[in-house]
Structures are given as C-alpha cells and as structure tokens.
PDB file of C-alpha atoms in Angstrom:
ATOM      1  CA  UNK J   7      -4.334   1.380  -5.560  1.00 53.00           C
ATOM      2  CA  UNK J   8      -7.124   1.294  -2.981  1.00 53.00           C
ATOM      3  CA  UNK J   9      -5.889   0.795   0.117  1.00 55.00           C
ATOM      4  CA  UNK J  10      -7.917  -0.229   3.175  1.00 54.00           C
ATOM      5  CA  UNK J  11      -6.982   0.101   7.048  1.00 57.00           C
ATOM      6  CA  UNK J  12      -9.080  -0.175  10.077  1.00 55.00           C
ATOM      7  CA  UNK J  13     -10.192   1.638  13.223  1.00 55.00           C
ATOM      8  CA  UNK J  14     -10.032   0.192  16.173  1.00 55.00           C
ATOM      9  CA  UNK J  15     -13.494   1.025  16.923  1.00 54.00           C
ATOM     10  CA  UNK J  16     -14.761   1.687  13.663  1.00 51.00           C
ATOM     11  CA  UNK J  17     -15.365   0.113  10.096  1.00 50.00           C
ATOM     12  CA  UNK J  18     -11.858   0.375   7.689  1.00 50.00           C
ATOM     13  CA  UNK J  19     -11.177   3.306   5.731  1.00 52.00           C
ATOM     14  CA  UNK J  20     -10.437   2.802   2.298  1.00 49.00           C
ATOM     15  CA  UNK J  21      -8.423   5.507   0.340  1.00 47.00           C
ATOM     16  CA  UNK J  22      -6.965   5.423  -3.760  1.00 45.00           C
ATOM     17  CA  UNK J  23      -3.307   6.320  -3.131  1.00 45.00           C
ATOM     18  CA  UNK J  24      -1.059   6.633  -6.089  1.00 44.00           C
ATOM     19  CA  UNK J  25       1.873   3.704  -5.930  1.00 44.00           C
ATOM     20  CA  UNK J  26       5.037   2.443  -7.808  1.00 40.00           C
ATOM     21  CA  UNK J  27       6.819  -0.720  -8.221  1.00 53.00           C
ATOM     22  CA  UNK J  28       8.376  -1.294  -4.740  1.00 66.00           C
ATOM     23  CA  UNK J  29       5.191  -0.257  -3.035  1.00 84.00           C
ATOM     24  CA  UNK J  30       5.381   3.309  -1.848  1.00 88.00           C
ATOM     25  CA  UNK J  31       2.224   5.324  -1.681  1.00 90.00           C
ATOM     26  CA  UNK J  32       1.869   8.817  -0.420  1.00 92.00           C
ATOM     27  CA  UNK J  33      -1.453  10.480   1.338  1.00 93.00           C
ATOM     28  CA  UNK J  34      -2.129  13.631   3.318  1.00 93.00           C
ATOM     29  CA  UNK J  35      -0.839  13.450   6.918  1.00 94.00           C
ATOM     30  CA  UNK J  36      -4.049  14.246   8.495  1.00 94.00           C
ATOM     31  CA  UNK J  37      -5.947  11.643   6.189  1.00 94.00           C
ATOM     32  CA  UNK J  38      -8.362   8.942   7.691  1.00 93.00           C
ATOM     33  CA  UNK J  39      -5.899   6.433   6.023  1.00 92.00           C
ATOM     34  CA  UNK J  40      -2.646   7.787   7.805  1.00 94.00           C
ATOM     35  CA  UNK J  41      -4.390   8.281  11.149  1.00 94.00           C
ATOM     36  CA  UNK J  42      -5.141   4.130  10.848  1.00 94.00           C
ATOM     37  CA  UNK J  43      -2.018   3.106   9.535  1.00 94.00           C
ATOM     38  CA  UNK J  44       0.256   4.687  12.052  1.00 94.00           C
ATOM     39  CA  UNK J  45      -2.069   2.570  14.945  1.00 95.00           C
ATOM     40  CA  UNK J  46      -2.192  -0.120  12.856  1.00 95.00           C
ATOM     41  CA  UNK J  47       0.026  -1.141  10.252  1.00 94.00           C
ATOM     42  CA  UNK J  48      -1.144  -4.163   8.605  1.00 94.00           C
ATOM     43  CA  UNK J  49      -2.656  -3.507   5.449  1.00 92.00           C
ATOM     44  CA  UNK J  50      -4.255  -5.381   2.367  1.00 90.00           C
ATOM     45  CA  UNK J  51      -3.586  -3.333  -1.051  1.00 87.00           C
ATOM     46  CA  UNK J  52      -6.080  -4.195  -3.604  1.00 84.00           C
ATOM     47  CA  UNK J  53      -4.368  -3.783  -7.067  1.00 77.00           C
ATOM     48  CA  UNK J  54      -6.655  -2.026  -9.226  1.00 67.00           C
ATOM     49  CA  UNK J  55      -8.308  -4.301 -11.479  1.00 64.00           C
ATOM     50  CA  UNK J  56     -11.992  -6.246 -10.655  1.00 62.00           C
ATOM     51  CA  UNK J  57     -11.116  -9.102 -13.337  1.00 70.00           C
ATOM     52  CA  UNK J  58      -7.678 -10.416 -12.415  1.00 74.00           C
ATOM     53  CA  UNK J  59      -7.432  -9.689  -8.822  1.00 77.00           C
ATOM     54  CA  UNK J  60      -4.526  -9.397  -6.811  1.00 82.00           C
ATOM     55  CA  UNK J  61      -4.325  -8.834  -3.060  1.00 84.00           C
ATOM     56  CA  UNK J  62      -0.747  -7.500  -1.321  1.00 87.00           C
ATOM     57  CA  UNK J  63      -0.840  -7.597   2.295  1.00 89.00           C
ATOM     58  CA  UNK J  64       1.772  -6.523   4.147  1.00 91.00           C
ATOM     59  CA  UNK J  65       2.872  -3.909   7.050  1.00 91.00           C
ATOM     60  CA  UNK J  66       3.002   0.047   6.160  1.00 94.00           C
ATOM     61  CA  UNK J  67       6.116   1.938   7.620  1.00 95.00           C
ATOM     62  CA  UNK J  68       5.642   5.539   7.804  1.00 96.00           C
ATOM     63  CA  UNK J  69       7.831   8.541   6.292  1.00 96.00           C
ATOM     64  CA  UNK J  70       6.968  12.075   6.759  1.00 95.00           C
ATOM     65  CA  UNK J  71       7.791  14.228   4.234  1.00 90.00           C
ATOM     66  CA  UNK J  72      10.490  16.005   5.263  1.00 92.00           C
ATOM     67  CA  UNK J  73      12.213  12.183   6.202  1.00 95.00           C
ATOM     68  CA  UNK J  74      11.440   9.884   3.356  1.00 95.00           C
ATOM     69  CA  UNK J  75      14.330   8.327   1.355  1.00 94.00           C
ATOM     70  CA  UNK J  76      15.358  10.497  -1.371  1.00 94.00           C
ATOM     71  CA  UNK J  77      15.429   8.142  -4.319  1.00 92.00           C
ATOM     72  CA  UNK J  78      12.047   6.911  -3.098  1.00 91.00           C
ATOM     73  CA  UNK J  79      10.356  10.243  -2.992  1.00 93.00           C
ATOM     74  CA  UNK J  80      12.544  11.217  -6.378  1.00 92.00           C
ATOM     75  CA  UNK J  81      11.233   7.946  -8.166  1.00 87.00           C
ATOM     76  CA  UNK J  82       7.496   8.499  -6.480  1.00 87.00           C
ATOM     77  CA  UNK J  83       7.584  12.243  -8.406  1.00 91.00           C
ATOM     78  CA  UNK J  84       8.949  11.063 -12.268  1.00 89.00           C
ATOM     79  CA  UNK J  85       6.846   8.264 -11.852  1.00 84.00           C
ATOM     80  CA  UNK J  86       3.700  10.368 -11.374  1.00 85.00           C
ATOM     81  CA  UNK J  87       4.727  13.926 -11.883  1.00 90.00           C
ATOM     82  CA  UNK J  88       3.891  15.341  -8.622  1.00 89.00           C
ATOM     83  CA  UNK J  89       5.910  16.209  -5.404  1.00 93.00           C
ATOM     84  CA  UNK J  90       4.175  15.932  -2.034  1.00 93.00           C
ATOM     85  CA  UNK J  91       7.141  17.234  -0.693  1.00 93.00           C
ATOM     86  CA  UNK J  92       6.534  20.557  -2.401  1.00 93.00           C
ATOM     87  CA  UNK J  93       2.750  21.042  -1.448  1.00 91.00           C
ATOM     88  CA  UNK J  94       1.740  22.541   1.120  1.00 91.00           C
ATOM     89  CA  UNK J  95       0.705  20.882   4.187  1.00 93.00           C
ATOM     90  CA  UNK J  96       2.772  17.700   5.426  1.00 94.00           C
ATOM     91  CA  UNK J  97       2.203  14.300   3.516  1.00 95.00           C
ATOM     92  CA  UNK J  98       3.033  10.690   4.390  1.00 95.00           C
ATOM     93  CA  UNK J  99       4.926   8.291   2.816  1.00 95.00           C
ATOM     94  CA  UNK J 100       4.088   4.919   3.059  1.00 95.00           C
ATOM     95  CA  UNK J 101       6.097   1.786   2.348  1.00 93.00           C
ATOM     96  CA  UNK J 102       4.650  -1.742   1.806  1.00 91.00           C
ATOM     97  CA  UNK J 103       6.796  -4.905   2.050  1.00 84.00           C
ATOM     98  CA  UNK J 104       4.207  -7.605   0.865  1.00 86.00           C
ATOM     99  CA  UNK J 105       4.131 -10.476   2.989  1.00 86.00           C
ATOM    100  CA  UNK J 106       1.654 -12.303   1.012  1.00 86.00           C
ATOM    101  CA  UNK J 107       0.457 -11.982  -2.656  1.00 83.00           C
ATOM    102  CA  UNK J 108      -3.066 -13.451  -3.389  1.00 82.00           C
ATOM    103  CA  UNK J 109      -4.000 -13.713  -7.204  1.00 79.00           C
ATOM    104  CA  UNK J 110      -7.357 -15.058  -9.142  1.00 74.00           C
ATOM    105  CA  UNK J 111      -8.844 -14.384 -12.068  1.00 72.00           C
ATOM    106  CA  UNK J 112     -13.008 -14.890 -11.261  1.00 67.00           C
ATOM    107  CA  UNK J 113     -14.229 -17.831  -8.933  1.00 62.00           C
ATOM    108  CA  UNK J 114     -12.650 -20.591 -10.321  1.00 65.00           C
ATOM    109  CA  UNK J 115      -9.383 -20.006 -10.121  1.00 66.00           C
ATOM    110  CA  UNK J 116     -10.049 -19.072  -5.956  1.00 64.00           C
ATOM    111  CA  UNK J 117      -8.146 -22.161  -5.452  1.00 70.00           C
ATOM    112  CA  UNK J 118      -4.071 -22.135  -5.238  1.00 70.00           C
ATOM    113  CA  UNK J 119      -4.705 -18.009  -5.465  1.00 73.00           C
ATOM    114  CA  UNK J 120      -2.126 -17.628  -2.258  1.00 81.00           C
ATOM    115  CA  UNK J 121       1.360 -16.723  -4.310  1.00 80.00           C
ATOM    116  CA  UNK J 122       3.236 -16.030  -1.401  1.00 83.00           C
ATOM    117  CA  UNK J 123       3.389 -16.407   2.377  1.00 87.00           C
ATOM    118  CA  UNK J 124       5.092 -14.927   5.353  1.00 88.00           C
ATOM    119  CA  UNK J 125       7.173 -13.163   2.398  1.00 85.00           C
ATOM    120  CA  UNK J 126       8.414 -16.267   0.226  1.00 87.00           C
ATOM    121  CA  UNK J 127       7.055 -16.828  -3.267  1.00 85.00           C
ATOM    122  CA  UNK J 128       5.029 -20.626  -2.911  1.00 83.00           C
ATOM    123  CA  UNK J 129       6.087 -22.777  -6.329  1.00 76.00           C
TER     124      UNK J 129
END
C-alpha cells in the first residue's frame, strides 16, 4: 500500500509498506516514512489499484518492535511470511484507524466517492 506523509518543510514521502486487514504496516525505523509519521501522524493510504481507487485516511500510531501487540505482529508475519521483529535493525509498526474511506472507479463516479467521515460509514 503506498503510503504518503509529509515534511514539515519538505514535499511528502511516499513509501510501499506491506499491510493487512485492520491496517498495520511495518517500515524500517530510520525510514523517511517513520521519521514523518512520528511528527505527523495523519496519513492518506492509497490502496493499490489505479482503476477502482480507494483512499483511507486516518492517524498512524507508532509501535517499535520490541512493543507492538503480539497478535498484531503474529498476524502481520503469517500474513506475509516475514518477521521484522527478527531482522536486524529496529522496525516500526504502524497502525491506521481510517477516519474516512474515499472510493471511485474513473471520473465519473468522483461524485458521492466519500464512504465514510470522521469514522462513521455515510449510507
């Protein structure tokens, strides 16, 4: 999922981190993305598809390593096969409660793409 934050002083950075179903993601601690995020955690998660888009934004809360919830991290490793935990160097964890979901498929269906806001799903 490409994920972009911003600099205060400086364009965003955008990074591919690998996510699940509740919306964890895990990067390097010392990455660009992880640097921005712990200054500023508001985020926009671009789900990876350029025909149906959807658009997650939300606020990232940050888990070292060596403190992230054990079922997440557990679930984050069968899910893609890989431990951070076990790698050398210290990773963060990030988790994303969506606050609002955007959604279209091409220009015209830009109207009514707002699916939820300020975390409750619009009818």
């Amino acid at each position: 999922m490409p994920t972009a934050t911003g600099q205060t002083r400086s364009h965003p950075d955008e990074t591919p981190l690998d996510v699940w179903r509740t919306v964890w993601m895990c990067t390097t601690a010392a990455a660009a993305t992880a640097r921005n995020v712990r200054a500023e955690p508001r985020v926009r998660l671009g789900l990876p598809d350029t025909v149906d888009v959807v658009m997650l934004q939300g606020e990232a809360e940050c888990f070292p390593d060596e403190n992230v919830p054990a079922d997440a991290a557990d679930a984050y490793t069968a899910t893609f096969g890989w431990d951070p935990r076990v790698e050398e160097g210290s990773h963060l964890y990030l988790r994303v409660v969506p606050r609002t979901v955007y959604a279209w498929r091409g220009t015209a269906e830009l109207r009514g793409r707002v699916l939820m806001r300020d975390g409750e799903w619009l009818d």
